[in-house]
Short mmCIF file of C-alpha atoms in Angstrom, two decimals:
data_model
loop_
_atom_site.label_atom_id
_atom_site.label_comp_id
_atom_site.label_asym_id
_atom_site.label_seq_id
_atom_site.Cartn_x
_atom_site.Cartn_y
_atom_site.Cartn_z
CA MET A 1 0.00 0.00 0.00
CA ARG A 2 1.01 3.65 -0.41
CA ALA A 3 1.60 5.88 2.58
CA ALA A 4 2.81 9.40 3.29
CA VAL A 5 5.65 9.41 5.80
CA PHE A 6 7.93 11.93 7.47
CA SER A 7 11.15 10.63 9.03
CA GLU A 8 12.04 13.82 10.84
CA PRO A 9 10.26 17.06 11.72
CA GLY A 10 10.46 19.87 9.18
CA PRO A 11 8.78 21.77 6.34
CA ALA A 12 6.14 19.74 4.51
CA SER A 13 7.83 19.89 1.10
CA GLU A 14 11.13 18.71 2.57
CA VAL A 15 10.12 15.87 4.88
CA LEU A 16 6.91 14.32 3.52
CA ARG A 17 7.33 11.55 0.97
CA ILE A 18 5.24 8.71 -0.45
CA VAL A 19 6.47 5.18 0.25
CA GLU A 20 5.29 1.61 -0.30
CA ARG A 21 4.45 -0.33 2.85
CA ASP A 22 3.20 -3.80 3.69
CA LEU A 23 -0.52 -4.10 4.28
CA PRO A 24 -1.08 -4.02 8.07
CA LEU A 25 -2.96 -6.85 9.79
CA ALA A 26 -5.87 -6.28 12.15
CA GLY A 27 -5.20 -7.79 15.56
CA ALA A 28 -7.66 -8.71 18.27
CA GLY A 29 -10.12 -5.90 18.90
CA GLU A 30 -8.87 -3.95 15.88
CA VAL A 31 -10.31 -2.83 12.57
CA ARG A 32 -8.50 -2.26 9.29
CA VAL A 33 -9.95 0.68 7.38
CA ARG A 34 -9.34 1.57 3.76
CA ILE A 35 -9.01 5.33 3.88
CA VAL A 36 -10.90 7.23 1.20
CA LEU A 37 -10.30 10.72 2.55
CA SER A 38 -7.69 11.87 5.05
CA ALA A 39 -8.33 15.28 6.62
CA VAL A 40 -5.60 17.76 7.57
CA ASN A 41 -5.90 19.82 10.76
CA PRO A 42 -3.55 22.44 12.20
CA THR A 43 -2.48 19.94 14.84
CA ASP A 44 -1.36 17.59 12.05
CA THR A 45 0.88 20.21 10.49
CA GLY A 46 2.21 21.09 13.92
CA THR A 47 3.16 17.49 14.67
CA ARG A 48 4.90 17.18 11.31
CA ALA A 49 6.77 20.44 11.92
CA GLY A 50 7.89 19.31 15.37
CA ARG A 51 5.78 21.64 17.48
CA GLY A 52 2.65 19.56 17.94
CA VAL A 53 1.02 18.09 21.03
CA PRO A 54 3.58 15.82 22.75
CA ASP A 55 2.51 12.18 22.56
CA GLY A 56 5.76 10.31 23.07
CA VAL A 57 6.03 9.02 19.50
CA ALA A 58 9.05 9.92 17.39
CA PRO A 59 9.26 9.81 13.58
CA PRO A 60 9.01 8.06 11.21
CA ARG A 61 5.28 8.70 11.25
CA VAL A 62 2.29 8.76 8.94
CA PRO A 63 0.52 12.08 9.53
CA ASN A 64 -3.12 13.11 10.05
CA GLN A 65 -5.60 12.21 12.79
CA ASP A 66 -8.93 12.23 10.97
CA GLY A 67 -10.33 10.36 8.01
CA ALA A 68 -13.20 8.42 6.51
CA GLY A 69 -13.35 5.22 4.52
CA VAL A 70 -14.68 1.67 4.57
CA VAL A 71 -14.03 -1.30 6.81
CA ASP A 72 -11.61 -3.67 5.08
CA ALA A 73 -10.91 -6.34 7.70
CA LEU A 74 -11.88 -7.19 11.28
CA GLY A 75 -9.68 -8.50 14.04
CA GLU A 76 -10.71 -11.23 16.44
CA GLY A 77 -13.55 -10.20 18.75
CA VAL A 78 -14.97 -7.45 16.55
CA SER A 79 -18.50 -8.45 15.60
CA ASP A 80 -20.47 -5.20 15.35
CA LEU A 81 -18.95 -4.01 12.06
CA GLU A 82 -18.76 -5.65 8.65
CA PRO A 83 -16.37 -5.26 5.71
CA GLY A 84 -17.70 -2.53 3.46
CA ASP A 85 -19.24 -0.46 6.27
CA ARG A 86 -18.69 3.28 5.86
CA VAL A 87 -16.83 4.71 8.86
CA TRP A 88 -15.05 7.76 10.21
CA VAL A 89 -12.05 7.59 12.53
CA TRP A 90 -10.64 9.84 15.24
CA ASP A 91 -7.23 10.42 16.85
CA ALA A 92 -5.70 7.88 14.45
CA GLY A 93 -2.17 9.25 14.81
CA TYR A 94 -2.19 10.36 18.44
CA GLY A 95 0.25 8.26 20.44
CA ARG A 96 0.71 6.04 17.39
CA GLU A 97 3.00 5.98 14.37
CA ASN A 98 0.21 5.57 11.84
CA GLY A 99 -2.23 8.32 10.92
CA THR A 100 -4.72 8.43 8.06
CA ALA A 101 -2.49 9.64 5.20
CA GLN A 102 -2.15 6.10 3.90
CA GLU A 103 -4.32 3.66 2.00
CA PHE A 104 -5.04 1.40 4.98
CA VAL A 105 -4.85 1.99 8.73
CA VAL A 106 -5.46 -0.37 11.64
CA LEU A 107 -7.14 1.10 14.70
CA PRO A 108 -8.74 -0.05 17.95
CA ARG A 109 -12.46 -0.70 17.49
CA ARG A 110 -13.49 2.32 19.61
CA GLN A 111 -11.76 4.71 17.19
CA VAL A 112 -13.75 3.48 14.20
CA VAL A 113 -17.29 4.88 14.01
CA ARG A 114 -20.00 3.56 11.71
CA MET A 115 -21.83 6.15 9.61
CA ASN A 116 -24.94 5.80 7.50
CA ASP A 117 -24.48 4.87 3.85
CA ASP A 118 -25.87 8.23 2.70
CA ILE A 119 -23.31 10.28 4.65
CA PRO A 120 -20.63 11.65 2.28
CA PHE A 121 -17.04 10.72 3.02
CA GLU A 122 -16.30 14.47 3.08
CA VAL A 123 -18.54 14.78 6.14
CA GLY A 124 -16.97 11.81 7.89
CA ALA A 125 -13.42 12.95 7.23
CA GLY A 126 -14.13 16.35 8.76
CA LEU A 127 -15.62 15.13 12.06
CA GLY A 128 -12.79 13.92 14.31
CA ILE A 129 -10.90 16.80 15.84
CA PRO A 130 -13.25 19.67 14.82
CA ALA A 131 -16.54 18.09 15.89
CA LEU A 132 -15.19 16.38 19.02
CA THR A 133 -13.57 19.66 20.07
CA ALA A 134 -16.82 21.50 19.44
CA HIS A 135 -18.77 18.98 21.50
CA ARG A 136 -16.48 19.38 24.50
CA CYS A 137 -16.67 23.18 24.25
CA LEU A 138 -20.46 23.01 24.19
CA THR A 139 -20.78 20.65 27.16
CA LEU A 140 -18.27 21.83 29.74
CA ALA A 141 -20.63 24.05 31.74
CA SER A 142 -21.19 22.78 35.27
CA ASP A 143 -24.95 22.57 34.68
CA GLY A 144 -24.45 20.37 31.62
CA PRO A 145 -25.49 18.76 29.43
CA ALA A 146 -22.73 16.15 29.39
CA ARG A 147 -23.85 14.84 26.00
CA LEU A 148 -25.61 16.72 23.23
CA GLU A 149 -28.83 15.59 21.65
CA PRO A 150 -31.75 17.42 20.05
CA GLY A 151 -33.06 19.94 22.58
CA ALA A 152 -30.09 19.66 24.95
CA LEU A 153 -29.15 23.33 24.45
CA ALA A 154 -32.68 24.67 24.00
CA GLY A 155 -33.01 28.14 25.52
CA ARG A 156 -29.27 28.77 25.51
CA THR A 157 -27.39 31.34 23.49
CA VAL A 158 -23.95 30.40 22.18
CA LEU A 159 -21.32 32.70 20.68
CA VAL A 160 -18.88 30.97 18.32
CA ALA A 161 -15.73 32.92 17.51
CA GLY A 162 -14.46 32.24 13.99
CA GLY A 163 -17.58 30.66 12.56
CA ALA A 164 -15.95 30.05 9.15
CA GLY A 165 -13.25 27.76 10.54
CA ALA A 166 -13.53 23.98 10.80
CA VAL A 167 -14.18 23.93 14.56
CA GLY A 168 -16.37 27.02 14.29
CA ASN A 169 -18.44 25.41 11.55
CA ALA A 170 -18.79 22.21 13.58
CA ALA A 171 -19.76 24.19 16.69
CA ILE A 172 -22.46 26.11 14.80
CA GLN A 173 -23.97 22.98 13.27
CA LEU A 174 -23.73 20.93 16.47
CA ALA A 175 -25.18 23.70 18.65
CA LYS A 176 -28.06 24.25 16.23
CA TRP A 177 -28.78 20.49 16.20
CA ALA A 178 -28.93 20.65 20.00
CA GLY A 179 -31.39 23.57 19.93
CA ALA A 180 -29.24 26.61 20.78
CA THR A 181 -29.44 30.10 19.36
CA VAL A 182 -26.05 30.67 17.75
CA LEU A 183 -24.19 33.94 17.19
CA THR A 184 -20.81 34.00 15.51
CA THR A 185 -18.01 36.45 14.73
CA VAL A 186 -16.02 36.49 11.49
CA SER A 187 -13.37 38.66 9.85
CA GLY A 188 -14.84 39.40 6.42
CA LYS A 189 -17.73 39.23 3.98
CA GLU A 190 -16.78 35.86 2.47
CA LYS A 191 -16.51 34.29 5.92
CA ALA A 192 -19.79 35.90 6.96
CA GLU A 193 -21.49 34.18 4.04
CA LEU A 194 -19.97 30.84 5.08
CA ALA A 195 -21.05 31.21 8.70
CA THR A 196 -24.56 32.11 7.59
CA ALA A 197 -24.62 29.05 5.34
CA ALA A 198 -23.57 26.91 8.31
CA GLY A 199 -26.77 27.97 10.07
CA ALA A 200 -25.76 30.73 12.49
CA ASP A 201 -28.70 32.84 13.63
CA ALA A 202 -26.62 36.04 13.61
CA VAL A 203 -23.22 36.80 12.09
CA ILE A 204 -21.05 39.72 13.24
CA ASN A 205 -18.21 40.96 11.04
CA TYR A 206 -15.89 42.42 13.66
CA ARG A 207 -13.92 44.39 11.07
CA ASP A 208 -17.01 46.28 9.92
CA GLU A 209 -18.86 46.81 13.19
CA ASP A 210 -18.42 47.04 16.95
CA ALA A 211 -18.63 43.35 17.81
CA ALA A 212 -19.36 43.85 21.51
CA ALA A 213 -22.11 46.37 20.86
CA ARG A 214 -23.67 44.16 18.21
CA VAL A 215 -23.63 41.04 20.40
CA LYS A 216 -25.27 42.99 23.23
CA GLU A 217 -27.89 44.37 20.87
CA ILE A 218 -28.75 40.91 19.58
CA CYS A 219 -28.92 39.47 23.08
CA ARG A 220 -31.22 42.25 24.25
CA GLY A 221 -33.52 41.37 21.38
CA LEU A 222 -33.44 37.74 22.52
CA GLY A 223 -34.20 38.74 26.09
CA VAL A 224 -30.95 37.32 27.49
CA ALA A 225 -28.10 38.95 29.40
CA GLY A 226 -25.54 37.64 26.95
CA PRO A 227 -24.24 34.35 25.55
CA GLN A 228 -24.15 31.70 28.25
CA LEU A 229 -21.37 29.92 26.41
CA ILE A 230 -18.57 31.17 24.15
CA VAL A 231 -16.58 28.83 21.91
CA GLU A 232 -13.32 30.71 21.49
CA VAL A 233 -10.57 30.29 18.90
CA SER A 234 -8.19 33.02 20.14
CA THR A 235 -6.93 34.15 23.53
CA GLU A 236 -6.79 37.66 22.07
CA ASN A 237 -10.58 37.88 22.22
CA LEU A 238 -10.87 37.51 25.99
CA GLU A 239 -11.67 41.20 26.63
CA LEU A 240 -14.56 41.02 24.17
CA ASP A 241 -15.74 37.72 25.61
CA LEU A 242 -15.81 39.04 29.18
CA GLU A 243 -17.68 42.14 28.09
CA VAL A 244 -20.53 40.27 26.41
CA ILE A 245 -20.86 36.97 28.28
CA ALA A 246 -23.81 36.41 30.59
CA PRO A 247 -23.17 36.20 34.35
CA GLY A 248 -22.11 32.68 35.28
CA GLY A 249 -21.19 31.87 31.71
CA ASN A 250 -18.41 29.69 30.33
CA ILE A 251 -15.65 30.62 27.88
CA ALA A 252 -14.13 27.56 26.19
CA ILE A 253 -10.74 28.19 24.54
CA TYR A 254 -9.49 25.49 22.18
CA MET A 255 -6.41 27.17 20.65
CA GLY A 256 -3.09 27.75 22.34
CA GLY A 257 -1.65 31.17 23.09
CA THR A 258 -0.46 33.44 25.87
CA LEU A 259 -3.25 34.62 28.12
CA GLY A 260 -3.50 37.61 30.42
CA VAL A 261 -6.75 37.40 32.38
CA PRO A 262 -8.50 40.58 33.57
CA SER A 263 -9.54 38.63 36.63
CA PHE A 264 -11.69 41.26 38.34
CA LYS A 265 -13.82 41.61 35.22
CA ALA A 266 -14.25 37.84 35.19
CA MET A 267 -14.97 37.79 38.92
CA LEU A 268 -17.73 40.37 38.62
CA LYS A 269 -19.66 37.99 36.35
CA ASN A 270 -18.53 34.75 38.03
CA VAL A 271 -17.29 33.55 34.66
CA SER A 272 -15.55 30.22 34.15
CA LEU A 273 -12.63 30.07 31.75
CA ASP A 274 -12.06 26.59 30.35
CA PHE A 275 -9.38 25.11 28.09
CA VAL A 276 -10.08 22.27 25.68
CA LEU A 277 -7.82 19.75 23.94
CA THR A 278 -9.77 16.85 22.50
CA TYR A 279 -6.83 14.43 22.68
CA THR A 280 -6.71 14.54 26.47
CA THR A 281 -10.36 14.82 27.46
CA LEU A 282 -11.46 12.31 30.07
CA PRO A 283 -12.63 8.92 28.75
CA ALA A 284 -16.29 9.63 29.61
CA GLU A 285 -16.10 13.04 27.90
CA LYS A 286 -14.63 11.49 24.76
CA GLU A 287 -17.20 8.69 24.79
CA ASN A 288 -20.04 11.21 25.04
CA ALA A 289 -18.54 13.34 22.28
CA VAL A 290 -18.09 10.43 19.86
CA ALA A 291 -21.61 9.13 20.51
CA ALA A 292 -23.23 12.55 20.10
CA VAL A 293 -21.26 13.45 16.98
CA ALA A 294 -22.08 10.08 15.43
CA GLU A 295 -25.77 10.58 16.16
CA ALA A 296 -25.73 14.12 14.78
CA ALA A 297 -23.88 13.03 11.64
CA ASN A 298 -26.28 10.18 10.95
CA ALA A 299 -29.18 12.58 11.47
CA GLY A 300 -27.78 14.83 8.72
CA ALA A 301 -26.80 17.64 11.09
CA PHE A 302 -23.30 17.97 9.62
CA ARG A 303 -23.08 19.17 6.04
CA VAL A 304 -20.09 20.30 4.01
CA GLY A 305 -19.37 22.27 0.88
CA GLU A 306 -19.42 26.02 0.33
CA GLU A 307 -23.22 26.00 0.35
CA HIS A 308 -23.07 24.72 3.94
CA GLY A 309 -20.26 26.95 5.15
CA LEU A 310 -17.31 24.58 4.77
CA PRO A 311 -15.69 24.47 1.31
CA ILE A 312 -13.78 21.28 0.52
CA VAL A 313 -10.17 21.79 -0.59
CA ARG A 314 -9.02 18.52 -2.13
CA PHE A 315 -5.54 17.15 -2.87
CA PRO A 316 -4.31 13.77 -4.14
CA LEU A 317 -2.11 11.61 -1.91
CA ASP A 318 0.90 12.67 -3.97
CA GLY A 319 0.00 16.25 -2.99
CA VAL A 320 0.16 15.62 0.75
CA ALA A 321 2.84 18.30 1.20
CA SER A 322 0.69 20.85 -0.64
CA ALA A 323 -2.27 19.89 1.56
CA HIS A 324 -0.23 20.55 4.71
CA GLU A 325 0.98 23.85 3.29
CA ALA A 326 -2.60 24.86 2.49
CA VAL A 327 -3.55 24.42 6.15
CA GLU A 328 -0.47 26.32 7.28
CA ASN A 329 -1.45 29.15 4.92
CA HIS A 330 -4.93 29.28 6.51
CA ALA A 331 -6.95 27.87 3.62
CA VAL A 332 -10.64 28.63 4.07
CA GLY A 333 -12.56 25.36 4.30
CA LYS A 334 -11.69 21.75 5.03
CA VAL A 335 -8.49 20.40 3.49
CA VAL A 336 -8.75 16.72 2.57
CA ILE A 337 -6.50 14.24 0.77
CA GLN A 338 -8.04 11.75 -1.66
CA VAL A 339 -6.20 8.60 -0.63
CA THR A 340 -8.29 5.98 -2.46
CA GLU A 341 -11.43 6.08 -4.58
CA PRO A 342 -14.81 5.56 -2.84
#
């Protein structure tokens, strides 16, 4: 089989290469998946560059955590899947040498999730890190819910920062599926159109208007004191977040950065500041996230393409380096690699 491999950290064009490898065997409790699409996330490019989340695994490695494909073989003890089933996978390359940028990957059963036959591979490939991160951000409040389902966020107002990004898009769609009213901030007209297409109830272009004033205006119209929950992509937005959030609200930050907290402002509203990394969530949190995301996906809650707020940017396996560079250059949409044909 063909696989993308990097033998040392470095720039994508210098260290990523395509090699031939033996077909891996599925052991007890494992599933071999033929990967149709491998998705590229910022964490994947970071790992390849040598600045990713530490997981104790040194190169050579096959990059990329997320992907979608079909079950190819089952190890002993796996009886609830069948060859040919359409599946999506998560955290494939975390703590392991083998990610999804290869034609076949073997994973523990729990990391292989069945999806309905009518769910596009593009949807499945884009779940993993973005959707599981979004789920944790939307469920970390002390008053729950621990697991999303239709109606679980009814009556709640959520502000999603960066609604045109992969996590932002997933957060909008997942929150809407769970019944929330969703506001989002974006940095331009094109991104505003994408966030609207994703289903946001209100979109604020912070370069064209006073974002804090606009969020407050919208919340007054909704009869709420502010968003009860903010899904935040940048530590630089904390001042804005603290200005608009409702008393007792939660701010969930899922991107790294240096943070200076205006603590008295946070104290006045009894705000909780939470940090999210999907790799290291507690087992019960991950189990809830996978189950809820799978249910939402099979219900048609996740949609992709420009008309749904998440353009697909596609590369062949031979273009794996270009795919990584596209993510590093902040491509708008979901970058995927066509590893095999459906």
